[in-house]
Structures are given as C-alpha cells and as structure tokens.
C-alpha cells in the first residue's frame, strides 16, 4: 500500500504486471506534464511505438471530453494514456472507447475490490458517482486512423474536499468509497494488463465479451435519460447499447433511434432528477 502521494515509477508498475505483449513495453513517467494525451500525440507524430504509455503525477492542462478540463490533483489520481496503432477505420473509434471503458472497469475492480459501472458513453461510475473518464483522440492521416491516444483518469485518494465545488457533487474516488488507500502502482499495472488483453482481443476480432461486459455494467440502459442537444433537451428511454456502442433510445413519439455521439443525463444519477 502507498500513502496516496508516493511518486509512481515505471519500475513499480512493471513489477506488479505480468508479461504484456504490447501495452506498457515503454512507460514514460512524469512528475508534471500538460496532459499525458498531448504528450503521446506529440511523440506519436515522431513515430513512437504501438503500446507506449505515459503516466503523470500531475497534469497542468488535463483534458476531458467535450473540451472540458479534467481535474488532475498531484498524486491523488491515476492519469495514464496509451498510444495504440490499431488497424481501425474512423467509424470504429466509438466502439474502441466503449471497449476501453470495459477494460478500465475490470482493472478498477481488481485493484480496488469494487464493482464499477459505466454511464454511456464512457464515464466510469462507482456507487452512482463519477470515478473517472476516458478521452480517446485519433490521429487521422491520408491512410485513415494512424494512431489513437486513449487517456484514462481515475480518482484514487481524493477526499470530498479535494474536488472543486463544480465537481464535488458528482465525483468520487476509490478511497472515498472503500475507506482504503488503493495503490496507484497496482491500479496502473492492472490497467495496463487489461488494456493489453483488450488490444489482443481487438486484433483477433474477439471483442464480444467486452461488449457483453459493457452492457452488464451500463447504468444508462433501462433508464430515463435526457438528451443534451446543442440548446435543446429531450427526454427519452434508453433501451440498449448496440454492437457499435451506440445508445438505442425510444423517443416520446415512440420512435426508436440510435444515438452515436453526444451527451446524456441519466435520471437519478449525478443529481439529475427531473
Ligand atoms: C472525461 O471524463 O471527460 C475524460 C477524462 C479523461 C482524463 C484523462 S487523464 C489522462 C489523460 N490526459 C488528459 O489530458 N486526459 C486524459
């Protein structure tokens, strides 16, 4: 166990891992960086290998989805990104993020002794609050997807007062939910193992178990949700997640449609009740 502020080192992560074929063969650790996603995008451009990982104690410009910032307090969370070079078409990127969400949940469960869930598309949920998130960014070139950077942020040792007022009502950490200090090195090792196993499955075309896992963990399915279109809001019922990780919903008119991008609020989650 670590005290929650101990520095993460590549050797400590590697010492807790089994043999990984790709993910984690190179691990770059930083005390401070703008964003581990931005770093991997920079080195991807100059040819860094498939599976390269970046971990930071602290990010000064941690980024979330939809242009939001991601709170990255020093030593209190796991801020980890991986560079992948999968043979995927641009339309296969939404599914990739869903598959990664399932792998992240498996790792958090193993390291933290918890049962995490997913809010579509890829918020990681623990006991109804946001434990972390995933930001997947593609590098597109003339030949299609040249690389993907998948960045994962997980809250580990934050107490409620460590979150800003904006985030505190919806966020949680492994320590807050379990009362225990979870080793970030063990969490990082579990995450790299799960991402490596997922990457193998992806290259073999055998991702069905991850889709099944995603569906089983998805708190959005079966719930009333509010679609957040630009300015408009619409209440619909989430029915299922399809094979491409689109959200199948029934509109008030009775029409059934599949949403592939965008944001939803789930009734009963994150304080949304109406
Ligand atoms: C979200 O919930 O909106 C996604 C958050 C993703 C945060 C991680 S932390 C590591 C990586 N580096 C970043 O700048 N963002 C991701």
Short mmCIF file of C-alpha atoms and ligand atoms in Angstrom, two decimals:
data_model
loop_
_atom_site.label_atom_id
_atom_site.label_comp_id
_atom_site.label_asym_id
_atom_site.label_seq_id
_atom_site.Cartn_x
_atom_site.Cartn_y
_atom_site.Cartn_z
CA UNK A 1 0.00 0.00 0.00
CA UNK A 2 1.17 3.52 -0.64
CA UNK A 3 0.20 6.65 1.24
CA UNK A 4 -1.53 8.24 -1.72
CA UNK A 5 1.20 10.76 -2.53
CA UNK A 6 4.09 8.41 -3.26
CA UNK A 7 5.56 9.00 -6.70
CA UNK A 8 4.59 6.50 -9.39
CA UNK A 9 7.60 4.97 -11.11
CA UNK A 10 7.69 2.77 -14.20
CA UNK A 11 9.62 0.03 -12.31
CA UNK A 12 6.95 -0.14 -9.61
CA UNK A 13 4.21 -0.51 -12.18
CA UNK A 14 6.16 -3.09 -14.17
CA UNK A 15 6.99 -5.10 -11.03
CA UNK A 16 3.26 -5.62 -10.46
CA UNK A 17 2.48 -6.62 -14.04
CA UNK A 18 2.52 -9.94 -15.81
CA UNK A 19 4.12 -10.08 -19.23
CA UNK A 20 2.29 -7.70 -21.54
CA UNK A 21 2.78 -8.15 -25.25
CA UNK A 22 2.36 -4.52 -26.32
CA UNK A 23 0.78 -2.14 -23.85
CA UNK A 24 3.39 -0.91 -21.39
CA UNK A 25 6.52 -2.12 -23.18
CA UNK A 26 7.56 1.54 -22.83
CA UNK A 27 6.28 3.59 -19.86
CA UNK A 28 7.22 7.29 -19.60
CA UNK A 29 6.53 8.73 -16.12
CA UNK A 30 6.38 12.45 -15.35
CA UNK A 31 6.13 14.48 -12.16
CA UNK A 32 4.27 17.11 -14.09
CA UNK A 33 3.13 17.46 -17.67
CA UNK A 34 0.50 19.45 -19.55
CA UNK A 35 -1.51 16.35 -20.48
CA UNK A 36 -0.46 12.74 -20.96
CA UNK A 37 -2.70 12.63 -24.04
CA UNK A 38 -0.98 15.70 -25.53
CA UNK A 39 2.44 14.18 -24.79
CA UNK A 40 1.64 10.91 -26.58
CA UNK A 41 0.20 12.79 -29.54
CA UNK A 42 3.49 14.71 -29.79
CA UNK A 43 5.62 11.56 -29.75
CA UNK A 44 3.20 9.62 -31.97
CA UNK A 45 3.96 12.17 -34.63
CA UNK A 46 7.64 11.26 -34.48
CA UNK A 47 6.96 7.53 -34.65
CA UNK A 48 6.61 6.27 -31.05
CA UNK A 49 5.70 2.60 -30.84
CA UNK A 50 2.31 0.99 -30.54
CA UNK A 51 1.58 0.44 -26.84
CA UNK A 52 3.68 3.32 -25.46
CA UNK A 53 2.29 4.53 -22.12
CA UNK A 54 2.56 7.89 -20.35
CA UNK A 55 1.74 8.45 -16.67
CA UNK A 56 1.86 11.76 -14.78
CA UNK A 57 1.69 12.66 -11.11
CA UNK A 58 0.04 15.91 -12.07
CA UNK A 59 -1.33 17.44 -15.26
CA UNK A 60 -1.40 21.21 -15.68
CA UNK A 61 -3.82 21.02 -18.61
CA UNK A 62 -5.60 17.69 -18.12
CA UNK A 63 -8.34 17.44 -20.70
CA UNK A 64 -11.75 15.80 -20.64
CA UNK A 65 -14.36 15.17 -23.29
CA UNK A 66 -16.25 18.00 -24.99
CA UNK A 67 -13.36 20.45 -24.48
CA UNK A 68 -13.71 20.30 -20.69
CA UNK A 69 -10.74 20.29 -18.35
CA UNK A 70 -10.04 17.28 -16.14
CA UNK A 71 -9.02 17.90 -12.53
CA UNK A 72 -5.65 16.22 -12.01
CA UNK A 73 -4.56 16.90 -8.43
CA UNK A 74 -0.97 15.87 -7.73
CA UNK A 75 -0.58 12.26 -6.64
CA UNK A 76 -4.25 11.72 -5.93
CA UNK A 77 -5.37 10.12 -9.14
CA UNK A 78 -4.08 7.91 -11.90
CA UNK A 79 -3.52 9.93 -15.08
CA UNK A 80 -2.46 7.48 -17.75
CA UNK A 81 -2.55 7.44 -21.54
CA UNK A 82 -1.69 4.77 -24.06
CA UNK A 83 -0.74 5.14 -27.71
CA UNK A 84 -2.29 2.49 -29.94
CA UNK A 85 -1.90 1.92 -33.63
CA UNK A 86 -4.84 -0.40 -34.36
CA UNK A 87 -5.99 -1.19 -37.89
CA UNK A 88 -9.32 0.64 -37.48
CA UNK A 89 -11.48 2.83 -39.68
CA UNK A 90 -12.59 6.22 -38.24
CA UNK A 91 -16.13 4.89 -37.64
CA UNK A 92 -14.71 2.16 -35.38
CA UNK A 93 -13.40 4.69 -32.85
CA UNK A 94 -16.61 4.97 -30.81
CA UNK A 95 -16.60 1.18 -30.30
CA UNK A 96 -12.93 1.32 -29.28
CA UNK A 97 -13.69 3.78 -26.49
CA UNK A 98 -16.50 1.53 -25.25
CA UNK A 99 -14.21 -1.47 -25.21
CA UNK A 100 -11.62 0.52 -23.28
CA UNK A 101 -14.28 1.53 -20.75
CA UNK A 102 -14.97 -2.15 -20.04
CA UNK A 103 -11.24 -2.83 -19.63
CA UNK A 104 -10.85 0.16 -17.27
CA UNK A 105 -13.72 -1.14 -15.13
CA UNK A 106 -12.13 -4.59 -14.92
CA UNK A 107 -8.86 -3.04 -13.76
CA UNK A 108 -10.50 -0.75 -11.18
CA UNK A 109 -12.50 -3.70 -9.83
CA UNK A 110 -9.40 -5.88 -9.49
CA UNK A 111 -7.20 -3.26 -7.87
CA UNK A 112 -9.88 -1.61 -5.74
CA UNK A 113 -12.08 -4.57 -4.78
CA UNK A 114 -15.12 -2.73 -6.13
CA UNK A 115 -17.79 -3.13 -8.81
CA UNK A 116 -17.64 -0.22 -11.23
CA UNK A 117 -20.25 0.69 -13.80
CA UNK A 118 -20.40 2.78 -16.97
CA UNK A 119 -22.51 5.76 -17.89
CA UNK A 120 -22.81 5.86 -21.68
CA UNK A 121 -20.59 6.68 -23.40
CA UNK A 122 -17.60 6.29 -21.12
CA UNK A 123 -17.88 7.73 -17.63
CA UNK A 124 -16.63 5.22 -15.05
CA UNK A 125 -19.11 5.11 -12.17
CA UNK A 126 -18.79 3.85 -8.62
CA UNK A 127 -21.83 3.90 -6.32
CA UNK A 128 -23.60 6.43 -8.53
CA UNK A 129 -20.72 8.91 -8.75
CA UNK A 130 -18.05 9.54 -11.36
CA UNK A 131 -14.83 7.71 -10.55
CA UNK A 132 -13.13 8.58 -13.80
CA UNK A 133 -13.32 9.04 -17.51
CA UNK A 134 -11.71 8.28 -20.82
CA UNK A 135 -10.65 10.66 -23.57
CA UNK A 136 -9.89 8.94 -26.87
CA UNK A 137 -8.23 11.05 -29.52
CA UNK A 138 -7.44 9.78 -33.01
CA UNK A 139 -4.61 10.85 -35.27
CA UNK A 140 -6.07 10.76 -38.75
CA UNK A 141 -3.97 10.77 -41.89
CA UNK A 142 -4.43 10.05 -45.56
CA UNK A 143 -4.45 6.34 -44.79
CA UNK A 144 -7.20 6.62 -42.15
CA UNK A 145 -6.51 6.13 -38.44
CA UNK A 146 -2.74 6.46 -37.96
CA UNK A 147 -2.94 6.20 -34.19
CA UNK A 148 -5.27 6.53 -31.24
CA UNK A 149 -4.36 8.02 -27.88
CA UNK A 150 -6.61 6.73 -25.10
CA UNK A 151 -6.31 8.73 -21.88
CA UNK A 152 -7.72 7.42 -18.65
CA UNK A 153 -8.21 9.42 -15.48
CA UNK A 154 -9.23 7.62 -12.29
CA UNK A 155 -9.75 9.22 -8.88
CA UNK A 156 -7.83 7.24 -6.27
CA UNK A 157 -7.24 9.01 -2.96
CA UNK A 158 -9.22 12.27 -3.16
CA UNK A 159 -11.42 13.19 -0.24
CA UNK A 160 -14.57 15.19 -0.97
CA UNK A 161 -12.79 18.42 -0.06
CA UNK A 162 -10.07 17.71 -2.64
CA UNK A 163 -12.55 18.18 -5.50
CA UNK A 164 -13.56 21.64 -6.73
CA UNK A 165 -17.08 22.86 -5.93
CA UNK A 166 -18.08 22.15 -9.51
CA UNK A 167 -17.04 18.51 -9.47
CA UNK A 168 -17.55 17.60 -5.78
CA UNK A 169 -21.30 16.84 -6.05
CA UNK A 170 -20.79 14.19 -8.73
CA UNK A 171 -17.25 12.85 -8.24
CA UNK A 172 -15.83 10.16 -6.05
CA UNK A 173 -12.59 8.27 -5.53
CA UNK A 174 -11.66 4.69 -4.62
CA UNK A 175 -10.62 5.89 -1.14
CA UNK A 176 -13.88 7.77 -0.59
CA UNK A 177 -15.96 4.70 -1.48
CA UNK A 178 -13.89 1.95 0.11
CA UNK A 179 -12.23 3.72 3.06
CA UNK A 180 -8.95 2.21 1.89
CA UNK A 181 -5.89 3.59 0.12
CA UNK A 182 -5.54 1.75 -3.15
CA UNK A 183 -2.03 1.51 -4.58
CA UNK A 184 -1.80 3.58 -7.75
CA UNK A 185 1.04 1.33 -8.96
CA UNK A 186 -1.21 -1.73 -8.58
CA UNK A 187 -4.06 0.10 -10.31
CA UNK A 188 -1.78 1.17 -13.18
CA UNK A 189 -0.43 -2.39 -13.53
CA UNK A 190 -3.96 -3.86 -13.62
CA UNK A 191 -4.97 -1.24 -16.16
CA UNK A 192 -2.03 -1.97 -18.47
CA UNK A 193 -2.71 -5.72 -18.24
CA UNK A 194 -6.39 -5.25 -19.04
CA UNK A 195 -5.63 -2.86 -21.92
CA UNK A 196 -3.09 -5.31 -23.31
CA UNK A 197 -5.61 -8.18 -23.13
CA UNK A 198 -8.21 -5.99 -24.81
CA UNK A 199 -5.78 -4.99 -27.55
CA UNK A 200 -5.03 -8.67 -28.23
CA UNK A 201 -8.76 -9.39 -28.39
CA UNK A 202 -9.29 -6.44 -30.73
CA UNK A 203 -6.59 -7.62 -33.13
CA UNK A 204 -8.08 -11.16 -33.03
CA UNK A 205 -11.57 -9.77 -33.70
CA UNK A 206 -12.81 -11.25 -30.44
CA UNK A 207 -14.29 -8.32 -28.55
CA UNK A 208 -17.78 -9.75 -27.90
CA UNK A 209 -17.02 -10.44 -24.20
CA UNK A 210 -16.12 -6.76 -23.72
CA UNK A 211 -19.39 -5.62 -25.32
CA UNK A 212 -21.30 -8.02 -23.04
CA UNK A 213 -19.38 -6.66 -20.05
CA UNK A 214 -20.09 -3.07 -21.12
CA UNK A 215 -23.82 -3.79 -21.37
CA UNK A 216 -23.86 -5.50 -17.98
CA UNK A 217 -22.16 -2.51 -16.38
CA UNK A 218 -24.02 0.24 -18.25
CA UNK A 219 -26.19 2.23 -15.82
CA UNK A 220 -27.83 4.08 -18.71
CA UNK A 221 -29.70 1.08 -20.11
CA UNK A 222 -33.32 0.87 -18.96
CA UNK A 223 -33.28 4.39 -17.53
CA UNK A 224 -34.99 7.61 -18.46
CA UNK A 225 -32.38 9.92 -19.91
CA UNK A 226 -32.25 13.47 -21.09
CA UNK A 227 -30.56 14.06 -24.41
CA UNK A 228 -28.50 17.20 -24.44
CA UNK A 229 -28.58 18.51 -28.00
CA UNK A 230 -26.94 21.89 -28.56
CA UNK A 231 -29.57 24.03 -26.81
CA UNK A 232 -32.47 21.61 -26.75
CA UNK A 233 -33.24 18.87 -24.22
CA UNK A 234 -35.37 15.81 -24.86
CA UNK A 235 -36.49 13.05 -22.51
CA UNK A 236 -36.17 9.52 -23.91
CA UNK A 237 -35.86 5.99 -22.57
CA UNK A 238 -32.55 4.20 -23.09
CA UNK A 239 -33.27 0.67 -24.31
CA UNK A 240 -29.89 -0.88 -25.07
CA UNK A 241 -26.38 -0.40 -26.44
CA UNK A 242 -25.85 -1.76 -29.94
CA UNK A 243 -22.85 -3.65 -31.32
CA UNK A 244 -21.13 -0.37 -32.24
CA UNK A 245 -21.73 1.10 -28.76
CA UNK A 246 -24.50 3.41 -29.99
CA UNK A 247 -27.29 4.08 -27.48
CA UNK A 248 -30.69 2.78 -28.63
CA UNK A 249 -33.44 5.04 -27.29
CA UNK A 250 -37.22 5.32 -27.50
CA UNK A 251 -38.39 8.91 -28.05
CA UNK A 252 -41.62 10.26 -26.59
CA UNK A 253 -43.18 9.83 -30.04
CA UNK A 254 -42.48 6.09 -29.78
CA UNK A 255 -39.79 6.20 -32.47
CA UNK A 256 -36.74 4.06 -31.73
CA UNK A 257 -33.40 5.57 -32.73
CA UNK A 258 -29.71 5.05 -32.11
CA UNK A 259 -27.52 7.87 -30.86
CA UNK A 260 -23.85 7.67 -31.71
CA UNK A 261 -22.45 10.92 -30.40
CA UNK A 262 -23.43 13.43 -27.78
CA UNK A 263 -24.13 13.52 -24.12
CA UNK A 264 -26.95 12.20 -21.99
CA UNK A 265 -28.03 12.86 -18.41
CA UNK A 266 -29.31 9.76 -16.66
CA UNK A 267 -32.29 10.34 -14.37
CA UNK A 268 -31.24 9.55 -10.81
CA UNK A 269 -27.52 9.97 -11.48
CA UNK A 270 -25.28 12.99 -10.80
CA UNK A 271 -28.14 14.79 -9.09
CA UNK A 272 -30.37 14.82 -12.18
CA UNK A 273 -33.92 14.14 -11.03
CA UNK A 274 -36.15 15.96 -13.44
C1 LIG B 1 -13.76 12.76 -19.26
O1 LIG B 1 -14.30 12.23 -18.28
O2 LIG B 1 -14.27 13.76 -19.83
C2 LIG B 1 -12.47 12.20 -19.76
C3 LIG B 1 -11.34 12.45 -18.80
C4 LIG B 1 -10.00 11.91 -19.29
C5 LIG B 1 -8.85 12.33 -18.41
C6 LIG B 1 -7.57 11.64 -18.75
S1 LIG B 1 -6.32 11.86 -17.51
C7 LIG B 1 -5.11 11.20 -18.57
C8 LIG B 1 -5.40 11.74 -19.97
N1 LIG B 1 -4.79 13.04 -20.17
C9 LIG B 1 -5.70 14.00 -20.37
O3 LIG B 1 -5.44 15.21 -20.56
N2 LIG B 1 -6.94 13.49 -20.30
C10 LIG B 1 -6.90 12.06 -20.06
#
